[in-house]
Coordinates of C-alpha atoms in Angstrom, one line a residue:
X1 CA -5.0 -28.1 4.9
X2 CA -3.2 -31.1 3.0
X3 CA -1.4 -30.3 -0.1
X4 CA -1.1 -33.3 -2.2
X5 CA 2.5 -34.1 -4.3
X6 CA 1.0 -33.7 -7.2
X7 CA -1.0 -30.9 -6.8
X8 CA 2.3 -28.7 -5.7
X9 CA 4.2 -29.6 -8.1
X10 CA 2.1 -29.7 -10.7
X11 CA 1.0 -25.8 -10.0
X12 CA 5.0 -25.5 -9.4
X13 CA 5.6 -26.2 -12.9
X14 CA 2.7 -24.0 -14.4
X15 CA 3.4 -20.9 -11.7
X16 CA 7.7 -20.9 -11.7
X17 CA 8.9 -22.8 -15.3
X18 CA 11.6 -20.1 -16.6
X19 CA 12.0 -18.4 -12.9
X20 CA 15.3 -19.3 -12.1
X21 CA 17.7 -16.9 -11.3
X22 CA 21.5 -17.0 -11.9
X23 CA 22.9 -15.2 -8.9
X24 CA 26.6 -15.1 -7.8
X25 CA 28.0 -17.8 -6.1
X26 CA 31.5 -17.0 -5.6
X27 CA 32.6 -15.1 -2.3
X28 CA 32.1 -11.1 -2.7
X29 CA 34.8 -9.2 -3.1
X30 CA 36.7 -7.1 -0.3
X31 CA 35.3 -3.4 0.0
X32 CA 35.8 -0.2 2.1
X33 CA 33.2 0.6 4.1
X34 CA 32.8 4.0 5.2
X35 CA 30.2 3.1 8.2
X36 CA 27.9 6.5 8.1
X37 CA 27.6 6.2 4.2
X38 CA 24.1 3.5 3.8
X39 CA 23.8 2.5 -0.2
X40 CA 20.8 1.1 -1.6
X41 CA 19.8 -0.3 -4.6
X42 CA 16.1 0.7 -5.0
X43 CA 13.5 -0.6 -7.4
X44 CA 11.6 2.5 -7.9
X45 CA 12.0 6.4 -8.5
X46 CA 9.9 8.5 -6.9
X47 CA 7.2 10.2 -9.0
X48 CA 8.4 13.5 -8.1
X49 CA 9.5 16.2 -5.0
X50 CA 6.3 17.6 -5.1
X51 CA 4.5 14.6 -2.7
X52 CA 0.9 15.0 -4.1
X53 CA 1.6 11.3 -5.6
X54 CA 3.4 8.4 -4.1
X55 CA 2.9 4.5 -3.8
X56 CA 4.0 3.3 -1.0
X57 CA 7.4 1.8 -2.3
X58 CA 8.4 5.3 -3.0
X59 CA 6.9 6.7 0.5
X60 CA 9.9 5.5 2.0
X61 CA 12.3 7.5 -0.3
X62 CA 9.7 10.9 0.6
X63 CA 9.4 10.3 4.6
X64 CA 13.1 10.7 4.7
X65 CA 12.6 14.7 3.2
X66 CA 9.2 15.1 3.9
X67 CA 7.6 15.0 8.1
X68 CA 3.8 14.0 8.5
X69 CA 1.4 15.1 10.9
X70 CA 1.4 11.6 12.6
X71 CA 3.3 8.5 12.6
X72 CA 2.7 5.2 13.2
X73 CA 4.4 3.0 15.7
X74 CA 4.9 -0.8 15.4
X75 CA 1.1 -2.2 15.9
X76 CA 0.2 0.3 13.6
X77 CA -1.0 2.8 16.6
X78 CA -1.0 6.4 15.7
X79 CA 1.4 8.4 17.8
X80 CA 2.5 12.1 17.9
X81 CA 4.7 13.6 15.5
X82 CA 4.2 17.1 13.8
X83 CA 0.4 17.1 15.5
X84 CA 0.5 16.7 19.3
X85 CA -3.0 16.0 20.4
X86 CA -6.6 16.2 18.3
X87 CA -10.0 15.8 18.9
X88 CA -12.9 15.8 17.4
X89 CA -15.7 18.5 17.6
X90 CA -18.6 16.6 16.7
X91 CA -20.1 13.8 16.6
X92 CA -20.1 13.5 12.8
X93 CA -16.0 13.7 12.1
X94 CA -17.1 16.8 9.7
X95 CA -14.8 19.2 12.2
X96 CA -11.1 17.9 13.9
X97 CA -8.8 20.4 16.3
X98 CA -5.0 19.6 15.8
X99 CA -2.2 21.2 18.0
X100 CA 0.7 21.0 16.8
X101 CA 4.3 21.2 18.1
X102 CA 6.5 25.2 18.0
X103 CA 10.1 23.7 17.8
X104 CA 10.1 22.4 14.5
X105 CA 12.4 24.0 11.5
X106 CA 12.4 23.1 7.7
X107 CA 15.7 22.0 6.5
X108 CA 16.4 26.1 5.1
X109 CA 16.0 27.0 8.4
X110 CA 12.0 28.5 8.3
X111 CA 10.0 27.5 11.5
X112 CA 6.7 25.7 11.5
X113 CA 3.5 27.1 11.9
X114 CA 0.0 26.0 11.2
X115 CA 0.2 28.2 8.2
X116 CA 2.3 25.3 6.8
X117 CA -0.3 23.0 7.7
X118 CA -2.9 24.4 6.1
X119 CA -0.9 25.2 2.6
X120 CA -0.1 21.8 2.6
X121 CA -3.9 20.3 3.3
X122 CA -5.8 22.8 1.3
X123 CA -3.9 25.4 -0.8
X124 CA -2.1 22.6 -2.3
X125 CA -5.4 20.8 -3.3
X126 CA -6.5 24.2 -4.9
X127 CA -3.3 24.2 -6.7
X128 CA -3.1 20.0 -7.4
X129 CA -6.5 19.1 -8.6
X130 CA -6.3 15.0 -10.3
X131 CA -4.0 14.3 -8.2
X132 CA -4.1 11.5 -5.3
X133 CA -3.7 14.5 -2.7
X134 CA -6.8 16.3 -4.1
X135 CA -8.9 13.1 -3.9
X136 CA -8.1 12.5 -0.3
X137 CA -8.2 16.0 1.3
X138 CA -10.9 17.6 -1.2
X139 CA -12.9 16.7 1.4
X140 CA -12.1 19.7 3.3
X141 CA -14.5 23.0 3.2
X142 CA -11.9 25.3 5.4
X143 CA -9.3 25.4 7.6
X144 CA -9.1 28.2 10.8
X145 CA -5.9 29.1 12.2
X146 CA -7.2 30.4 15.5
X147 CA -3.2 30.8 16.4
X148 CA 0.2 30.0 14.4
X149 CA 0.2 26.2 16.5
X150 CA -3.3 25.2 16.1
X151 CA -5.6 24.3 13.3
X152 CA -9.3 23.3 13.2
X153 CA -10.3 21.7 9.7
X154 CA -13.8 21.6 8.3
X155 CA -15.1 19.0 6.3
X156 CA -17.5 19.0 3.5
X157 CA -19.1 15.6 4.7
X158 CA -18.0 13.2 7.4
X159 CA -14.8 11.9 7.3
X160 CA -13.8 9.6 10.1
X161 CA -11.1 8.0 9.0
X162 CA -9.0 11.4 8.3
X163 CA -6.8 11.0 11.8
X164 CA -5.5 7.8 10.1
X165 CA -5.3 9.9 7.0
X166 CA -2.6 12.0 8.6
X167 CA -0.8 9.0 9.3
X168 CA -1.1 7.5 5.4
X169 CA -0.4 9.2 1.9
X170 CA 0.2 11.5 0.9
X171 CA 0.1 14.0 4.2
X172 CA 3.3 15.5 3.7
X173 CA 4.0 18.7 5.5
X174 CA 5.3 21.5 3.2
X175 CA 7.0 25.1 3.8
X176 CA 4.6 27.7 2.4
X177 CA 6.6 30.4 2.3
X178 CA 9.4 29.0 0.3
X179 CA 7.0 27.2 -2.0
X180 CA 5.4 30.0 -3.2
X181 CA 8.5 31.8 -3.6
X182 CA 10.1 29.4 -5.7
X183 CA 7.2 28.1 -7.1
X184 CA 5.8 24.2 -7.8
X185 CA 8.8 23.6 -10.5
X186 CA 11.8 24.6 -8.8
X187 CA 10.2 23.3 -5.3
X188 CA 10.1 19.9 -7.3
X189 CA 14.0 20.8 -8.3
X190 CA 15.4 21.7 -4.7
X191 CA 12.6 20.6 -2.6
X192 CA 12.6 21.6 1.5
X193 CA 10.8 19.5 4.4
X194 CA 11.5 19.1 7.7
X195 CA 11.9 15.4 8.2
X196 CA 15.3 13.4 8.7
X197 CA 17.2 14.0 5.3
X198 CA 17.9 16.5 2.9
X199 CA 18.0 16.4 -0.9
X200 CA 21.8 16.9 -1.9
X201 CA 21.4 15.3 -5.7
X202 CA 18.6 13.8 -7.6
X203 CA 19.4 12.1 -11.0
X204 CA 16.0 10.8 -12.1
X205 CA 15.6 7.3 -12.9
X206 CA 19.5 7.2 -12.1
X207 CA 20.5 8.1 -8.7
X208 CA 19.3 10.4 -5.1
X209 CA 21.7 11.3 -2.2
X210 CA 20.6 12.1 1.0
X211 CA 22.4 13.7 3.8
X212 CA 21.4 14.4 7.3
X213 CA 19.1 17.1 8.4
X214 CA 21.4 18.9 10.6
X215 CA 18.5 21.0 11.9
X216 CA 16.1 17.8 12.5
X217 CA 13.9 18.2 15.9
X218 CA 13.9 14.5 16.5
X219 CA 17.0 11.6 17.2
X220 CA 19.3 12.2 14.7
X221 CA 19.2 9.4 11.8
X222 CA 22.4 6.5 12.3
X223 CA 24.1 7.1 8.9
X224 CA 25.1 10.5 7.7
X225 CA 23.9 9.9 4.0
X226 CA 22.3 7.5 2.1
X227 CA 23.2 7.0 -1.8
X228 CA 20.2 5.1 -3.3
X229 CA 21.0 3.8 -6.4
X230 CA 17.3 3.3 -8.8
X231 CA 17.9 -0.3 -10.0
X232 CA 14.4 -1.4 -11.1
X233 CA 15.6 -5.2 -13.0
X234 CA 15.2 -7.4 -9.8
X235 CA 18.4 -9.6 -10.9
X236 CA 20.7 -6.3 -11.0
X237 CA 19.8 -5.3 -7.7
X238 CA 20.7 -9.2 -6.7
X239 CA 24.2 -9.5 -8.3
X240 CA 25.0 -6.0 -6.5
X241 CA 24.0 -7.3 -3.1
X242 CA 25.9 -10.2 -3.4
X243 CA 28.9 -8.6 -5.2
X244 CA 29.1 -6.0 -2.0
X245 CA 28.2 -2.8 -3.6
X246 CA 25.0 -2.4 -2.0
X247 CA 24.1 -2.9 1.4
X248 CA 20.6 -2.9 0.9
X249 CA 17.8 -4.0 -1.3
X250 CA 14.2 -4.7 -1.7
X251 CA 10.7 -5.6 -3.5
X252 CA 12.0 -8.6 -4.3
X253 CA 9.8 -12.2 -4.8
X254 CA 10.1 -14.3 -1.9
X255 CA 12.0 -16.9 -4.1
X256 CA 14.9 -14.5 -5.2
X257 CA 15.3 -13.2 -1.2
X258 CA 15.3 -16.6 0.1
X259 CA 18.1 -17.3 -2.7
X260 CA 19.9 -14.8 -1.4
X261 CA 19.5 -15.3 2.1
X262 CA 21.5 -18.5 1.3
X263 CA 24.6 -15.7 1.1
X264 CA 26.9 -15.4 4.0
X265 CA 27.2 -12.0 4.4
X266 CA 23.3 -11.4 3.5
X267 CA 20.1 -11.5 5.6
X268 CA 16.6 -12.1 3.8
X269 CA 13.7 -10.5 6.3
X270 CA 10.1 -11.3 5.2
X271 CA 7.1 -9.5 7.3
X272 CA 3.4 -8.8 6.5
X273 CA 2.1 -5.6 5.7
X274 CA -0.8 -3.6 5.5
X275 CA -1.7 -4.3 1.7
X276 CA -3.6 -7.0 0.3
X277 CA -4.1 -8.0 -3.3
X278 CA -7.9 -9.2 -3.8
X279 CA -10.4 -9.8 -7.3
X280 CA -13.0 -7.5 -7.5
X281 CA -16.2 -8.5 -9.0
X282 CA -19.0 -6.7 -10.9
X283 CA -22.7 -7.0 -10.6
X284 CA -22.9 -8.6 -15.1
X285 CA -23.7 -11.6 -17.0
X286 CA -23.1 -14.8 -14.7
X287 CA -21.9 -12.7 -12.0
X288 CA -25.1 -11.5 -10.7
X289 CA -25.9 -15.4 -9.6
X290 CA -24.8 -15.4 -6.1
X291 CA -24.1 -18.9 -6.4
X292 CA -21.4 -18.1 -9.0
X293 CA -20.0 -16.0 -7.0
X294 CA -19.1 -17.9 -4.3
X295 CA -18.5 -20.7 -6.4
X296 CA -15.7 -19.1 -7.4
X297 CA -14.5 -18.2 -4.0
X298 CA -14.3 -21.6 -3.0
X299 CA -12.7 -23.0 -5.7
X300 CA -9.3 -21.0 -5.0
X301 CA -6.8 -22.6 -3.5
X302 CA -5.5 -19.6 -1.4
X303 CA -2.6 -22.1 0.8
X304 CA -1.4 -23.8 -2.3
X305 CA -0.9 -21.0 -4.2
X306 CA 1.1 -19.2 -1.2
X307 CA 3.4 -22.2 -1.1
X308 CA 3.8 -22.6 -4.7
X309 CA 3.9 -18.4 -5.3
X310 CA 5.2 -17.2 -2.2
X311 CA 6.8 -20.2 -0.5
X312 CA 3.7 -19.2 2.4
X313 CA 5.0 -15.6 3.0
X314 CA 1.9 -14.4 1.7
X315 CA -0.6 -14.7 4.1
X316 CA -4.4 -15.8 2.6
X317 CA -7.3 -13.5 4.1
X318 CA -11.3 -13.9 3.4
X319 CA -11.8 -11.0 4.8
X320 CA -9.8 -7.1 3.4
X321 CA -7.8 -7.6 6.3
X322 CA -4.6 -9.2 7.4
X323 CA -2.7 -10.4 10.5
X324 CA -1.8 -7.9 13.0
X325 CA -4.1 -5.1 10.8
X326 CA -6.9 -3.8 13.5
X327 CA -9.7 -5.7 11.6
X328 CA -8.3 -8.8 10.7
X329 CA -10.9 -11.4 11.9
X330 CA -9.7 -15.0 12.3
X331 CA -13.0 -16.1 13.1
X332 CA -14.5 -15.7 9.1
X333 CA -13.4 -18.0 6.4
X334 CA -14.2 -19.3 3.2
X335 CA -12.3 -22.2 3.0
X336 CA -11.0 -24.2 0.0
X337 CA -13.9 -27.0 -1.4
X338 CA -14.3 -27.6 -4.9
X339 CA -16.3 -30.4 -4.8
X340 CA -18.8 -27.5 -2.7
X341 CA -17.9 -25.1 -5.6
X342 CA -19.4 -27.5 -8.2
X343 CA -22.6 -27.9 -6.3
X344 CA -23.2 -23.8 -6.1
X345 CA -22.7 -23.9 -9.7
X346 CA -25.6 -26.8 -10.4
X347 CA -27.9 -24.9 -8.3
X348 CA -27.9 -21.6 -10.3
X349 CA -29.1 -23.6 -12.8
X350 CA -26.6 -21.3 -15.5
X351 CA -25.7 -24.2 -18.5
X352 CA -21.6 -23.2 -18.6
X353 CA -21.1 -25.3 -21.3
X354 CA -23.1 -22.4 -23.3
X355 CA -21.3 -19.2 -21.9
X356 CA -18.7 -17.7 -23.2
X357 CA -15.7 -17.9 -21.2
X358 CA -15.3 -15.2 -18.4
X359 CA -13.3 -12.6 -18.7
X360 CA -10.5 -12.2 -16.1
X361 CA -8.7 -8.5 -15.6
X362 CA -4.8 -8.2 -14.5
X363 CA -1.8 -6.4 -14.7
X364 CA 2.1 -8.2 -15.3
X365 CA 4.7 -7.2 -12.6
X366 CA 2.9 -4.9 -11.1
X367 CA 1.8 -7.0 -8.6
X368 CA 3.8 -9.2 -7.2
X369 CA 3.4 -12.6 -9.2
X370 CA 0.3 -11.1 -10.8
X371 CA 0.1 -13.0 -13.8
X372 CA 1.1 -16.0 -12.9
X373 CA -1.3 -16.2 -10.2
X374 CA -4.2 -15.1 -12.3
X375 CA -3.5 -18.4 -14.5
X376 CA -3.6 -20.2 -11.7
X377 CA -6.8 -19.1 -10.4
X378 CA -8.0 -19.3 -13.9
X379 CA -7.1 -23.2 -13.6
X380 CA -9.3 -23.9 -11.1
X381 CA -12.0 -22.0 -12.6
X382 CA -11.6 -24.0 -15.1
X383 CA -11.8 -27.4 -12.6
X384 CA -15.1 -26.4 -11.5
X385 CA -16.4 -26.2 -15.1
X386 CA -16.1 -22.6 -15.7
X387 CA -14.1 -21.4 -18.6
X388 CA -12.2 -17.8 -18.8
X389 CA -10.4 -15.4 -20.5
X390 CA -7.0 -13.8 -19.2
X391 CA -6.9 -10.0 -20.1
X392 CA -3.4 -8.6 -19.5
X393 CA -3.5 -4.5 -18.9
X394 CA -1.4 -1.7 -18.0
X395 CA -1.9 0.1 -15.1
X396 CA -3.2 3.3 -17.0
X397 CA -5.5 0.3 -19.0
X398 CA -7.1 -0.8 -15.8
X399 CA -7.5 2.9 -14.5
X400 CA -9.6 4.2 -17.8
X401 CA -11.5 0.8 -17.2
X402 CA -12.6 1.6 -14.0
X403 CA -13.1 4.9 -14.3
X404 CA -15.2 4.1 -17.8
X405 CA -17.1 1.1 -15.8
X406 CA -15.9 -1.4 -18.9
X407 CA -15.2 -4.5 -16.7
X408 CA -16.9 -7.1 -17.6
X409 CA -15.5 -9.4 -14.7
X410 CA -12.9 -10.2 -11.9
X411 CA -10.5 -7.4 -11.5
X412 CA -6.9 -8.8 -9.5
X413 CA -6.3 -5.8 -7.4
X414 CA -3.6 -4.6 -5.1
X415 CA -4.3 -2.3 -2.6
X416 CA -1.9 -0.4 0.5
X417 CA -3.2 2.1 2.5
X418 CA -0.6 2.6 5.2
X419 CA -2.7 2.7 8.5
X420 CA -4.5 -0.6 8.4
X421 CA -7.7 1.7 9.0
X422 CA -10.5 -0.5 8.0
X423 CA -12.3 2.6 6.4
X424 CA -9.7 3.0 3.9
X425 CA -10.2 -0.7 2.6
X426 CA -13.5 -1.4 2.1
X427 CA -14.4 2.3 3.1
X428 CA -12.9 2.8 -0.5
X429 CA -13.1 -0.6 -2.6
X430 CA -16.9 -1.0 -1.7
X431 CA -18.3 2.2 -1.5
X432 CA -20.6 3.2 -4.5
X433 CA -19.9 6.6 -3.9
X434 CA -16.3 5.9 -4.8
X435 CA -14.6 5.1 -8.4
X436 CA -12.6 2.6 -6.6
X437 CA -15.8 0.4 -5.9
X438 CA -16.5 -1.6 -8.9
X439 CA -19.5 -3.5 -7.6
X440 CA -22.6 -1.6 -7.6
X441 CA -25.6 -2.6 -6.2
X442 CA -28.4 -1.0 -4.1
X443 CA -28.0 -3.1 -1.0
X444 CA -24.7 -1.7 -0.2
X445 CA -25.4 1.6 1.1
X446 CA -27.6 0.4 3.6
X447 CA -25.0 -2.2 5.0
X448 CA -21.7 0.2 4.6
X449 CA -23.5 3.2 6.1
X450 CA -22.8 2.4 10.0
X451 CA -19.1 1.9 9.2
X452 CA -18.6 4.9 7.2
X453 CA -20.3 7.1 10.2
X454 CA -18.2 5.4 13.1
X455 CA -16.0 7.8 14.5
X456 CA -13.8 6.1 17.3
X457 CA -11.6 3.4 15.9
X458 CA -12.8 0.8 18.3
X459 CA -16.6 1.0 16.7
X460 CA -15.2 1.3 13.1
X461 CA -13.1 -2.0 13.4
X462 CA -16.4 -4.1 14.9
X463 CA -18.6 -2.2 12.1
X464 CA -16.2 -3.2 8.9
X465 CA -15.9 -6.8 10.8
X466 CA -19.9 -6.9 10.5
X467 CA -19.9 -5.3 6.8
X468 CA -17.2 -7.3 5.4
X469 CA -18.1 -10.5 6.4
X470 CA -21.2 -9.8 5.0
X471 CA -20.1 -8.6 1.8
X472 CA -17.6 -11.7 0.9
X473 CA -20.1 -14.0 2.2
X474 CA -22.9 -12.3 -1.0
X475 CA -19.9 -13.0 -3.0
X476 CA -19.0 -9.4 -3.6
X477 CA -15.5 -9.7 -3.5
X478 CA -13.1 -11.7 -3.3
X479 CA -9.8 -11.4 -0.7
X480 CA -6.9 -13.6 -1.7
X481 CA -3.7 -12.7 0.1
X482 CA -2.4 -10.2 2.9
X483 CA 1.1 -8.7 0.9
X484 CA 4.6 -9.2 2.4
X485 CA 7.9 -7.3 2.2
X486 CA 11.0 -9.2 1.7
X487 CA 14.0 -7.5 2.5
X488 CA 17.6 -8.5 2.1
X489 CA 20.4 -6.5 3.6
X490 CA 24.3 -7.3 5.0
X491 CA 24.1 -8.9 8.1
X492 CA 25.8 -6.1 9.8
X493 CA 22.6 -4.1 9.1
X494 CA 19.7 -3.5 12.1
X495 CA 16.4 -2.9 9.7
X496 CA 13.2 -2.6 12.6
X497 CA 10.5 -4.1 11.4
X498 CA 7.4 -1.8 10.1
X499 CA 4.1 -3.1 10.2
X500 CA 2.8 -1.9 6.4
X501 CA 6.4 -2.7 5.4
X502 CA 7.2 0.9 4.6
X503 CA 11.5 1.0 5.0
X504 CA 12.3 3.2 8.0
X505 CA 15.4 4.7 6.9
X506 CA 16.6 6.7 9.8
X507 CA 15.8 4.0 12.1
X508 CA 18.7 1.7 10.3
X509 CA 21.7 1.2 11.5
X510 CA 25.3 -1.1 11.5
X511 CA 25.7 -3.6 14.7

């Protein structure tokens, strides 16, 4: 699609006036570099050593303590880690077999067993209820141990999806025996894992070193310890890569890391990932005309506001998936057409000039560009005749919404599972069983029933393809863009690329 002049830079001015960034120009000064020592200037803290909450920004920090069951390679295939081989023992997914592997020690030297397994899968969710652990692996009824390398989990009610599960968060693997005998506040003091690093300090909000896990039963990691420095201001953590004292930084927008790919000694890295950032709708006022609906689907923009938001780093989707995610389908689309927009809105018959405007939901900086692309969005609303409201709201605001059902219309949302499982997208975000869903109407279930039920991935993917397209085309959601990650390191740095943009820190190293 054609972007007019005056079109970019008109939404250029609205989306970017004020975003400049004054960032170091002059040539970094000389340092020492002591080659097995890896700093990093990270946006984020964690949320706390006892994994039973995480985003995926601080799932990096965790996976360097903490081992899960499975791992992901590349492409976003599962592959062995902790858990050797499974299987399912129905046809349901209500019962899975995992095997899992004898040579593996926790950084205080205790050995693995299934016992470990099961502590960290269902004692823990005893123990943690409200948390994001709980919510996920509540599902399960019982766990047998029919020996110490072997578990078979029960499950109160299907749950296909909960091999990728294993793969996503939070499935950390903890050590029983030294968790119960410290207990959950000193575990979240001096925590034990068994993956890649050990805790040596943690200053919160301040400062975490990490050193190698000498006992680790995979490749040992490239640098010996990693000091990661919690630098959440976005300039700070710019004017420290450029001044040297960092080698590594991220989260930033795409406009800063291209800035600062500009730097000699720097590399900017973009990639997509397995989140997306969509608008949920709800089924009141104006909204429960179809023809609204997609009226306002197809008065967005999506490539125009990449380029003027994401200088086209993020990738638009019409579907909840994204390219190289198992159910992205490049065969759907609803494409850009105002003029097609307008005539949807004529035909529902609705007199706008009458209604009060429509409210629009969104967060600022928690997302990236969240607010400015909800004006912009707003703008063509507004184009096609249809007034709104902007609502600005804390996370914890848009969580006691949801959980009250108080919206009263579009919701921007982010969302990352870490899999690209298509179960865990609109598995969650449409699913009237689920808090997450905030559309709500009886012709759901019927449609979202097959995909919840398919057990084998291959199934699953061509069932959500089926679902999806049929929910976005009723208008039911909105997608809007596949996320990105935009990394920016020294150029003497090797960072592999991840495809849900999770930082792999054992697998960096200096070339």
């Amino acid at each position: 699609m054609s972007l007019t002049r005056r079109e970019f830079l008109g939404l250029s001015a609205i989306l970017l006036s004020g975003a400049s960034l004054g960032l170091i120009k002059s040539k970094p000064p000389h340092r020492n570099i002591n080659k097995n020592i890896l700093n990093i200037a990270y946006p984020t803290d964690i949320a706390g050593w006892e994994p039973s909450q995480a985003t995926p920004l601080q799932s990096s920090i965790l996976k360097c303590v903490f081992d899960q069951p499975l791992e992901l390679d590349k492409n976003l295939n599962l592959t062995p880690s902790i858990v050797t081989d499974y299987q399912w023992l129905d046809r349901h997914g209500q019962r899975l077999k995992l095997h899992f592997r004898n040579n593996i020690r926790f950084q205080n030297g205790d050995l693995f067993t299934a016992l470990d397994f099961k502590f960290s899968f269902f004692d823990r969710v005893k123990l943690l209820p409200n948390t994001l652990l709980a919510g996920i692996w509540g599902a399960i009824d019982k766990i047998e141990l029919p020996d110490l390398y072997t578990a078979v989990v029960h499950f109160q009610y299907p749950m296909v999806n909960a091999i990728s599960m294993l793969a996503d968060i939070p499935a950390y693997i903890l050590p029983h025996q030294y968790y119960l005998k410290v207990g959950e506040k000193q575990f979240r003091r001096k925590p034990i894992g068994s993956g890649p690093f050990q805790l040596v300090e943690y200053q919160p909000e301040q400062r975490i070193v990490l050193e190698a896990n000498p006992v680790y039963w995979q490749s040992k990691p490239y640098f010996s310890q990693l000091n990661i420095l919690i630098v959440k201001d976005h300039i700070s953590r710019a004017v420290m890569l450029e001044s040297g004292q960092v080698d590594l930084s991220l989260n930033f927008s795409s406009y800063t890391a291209h800035k600062l790919g500009e730097t000699p000694a720097l590399d900017a890295k973009f990639q997509p990932t397995t989140g997306i950032m969509l608008l949920q709708l709800v089924n009141q006022g104006i909204l429960k005309d179809k023809s609204v609906r997609l009226a306002l689907h197809y008065a967005i923009n999506k490539p125009l506001l990449s380029q003027a938001l994401y200088q086209g780093h993020a990738n638009p989707i019409y579907t909840p998936a994204g390219v190289g995610m198992p159910a992205y389908d490049e065969n759907f689309s609803l494409l850009y057409n105002p003029a097609y927009a307008k005539q949807l809105l004529r035909a529902s018959g609705i007199d706008f000039n009458k209604q009060q405007p429509l409210n629009i939901y969104t967060t600022k900086g928690i997302l990236p560009n969240d607010l400015e692309l909800v004006k912009a969005i707003a703008q063509m609303w507004n184009n096609i005749g249809i007034k709104t409201k902007i609502n600005v709201m804390t996370q914890t605001m848009i969580t006691a919404y949801q959980n009250g059902h108080k919206f009263d219309g579009p919701v921007l949302y982010g969302w990352n599972p870490a899999t690209g499982d298509p179960s865990t997208y609109s598995g969650f975000l449409m699913n009237p069983n689920i808090t997450f869903s905030l559309w709500q109407s009886d012709d759901i279930k019927t449609h979202i029933s097959p995909a919840l039920a398919a057990l084998d991935m291959p199934s699953r993917i061509q069932a959500f393809k089926k679902f999806d397209r049929w929910q976005v085309s009723q208008g039911y959601s909105i997608p809007l863009f596949q996320n990105f990650s935009a990394i920016v390191s020294r150029n003497s740095l090797n960072i592999p690329e991840t495809a849900n943009g999770i930082l792999d820190m054992k697998l960096i190293k200096r070339v």
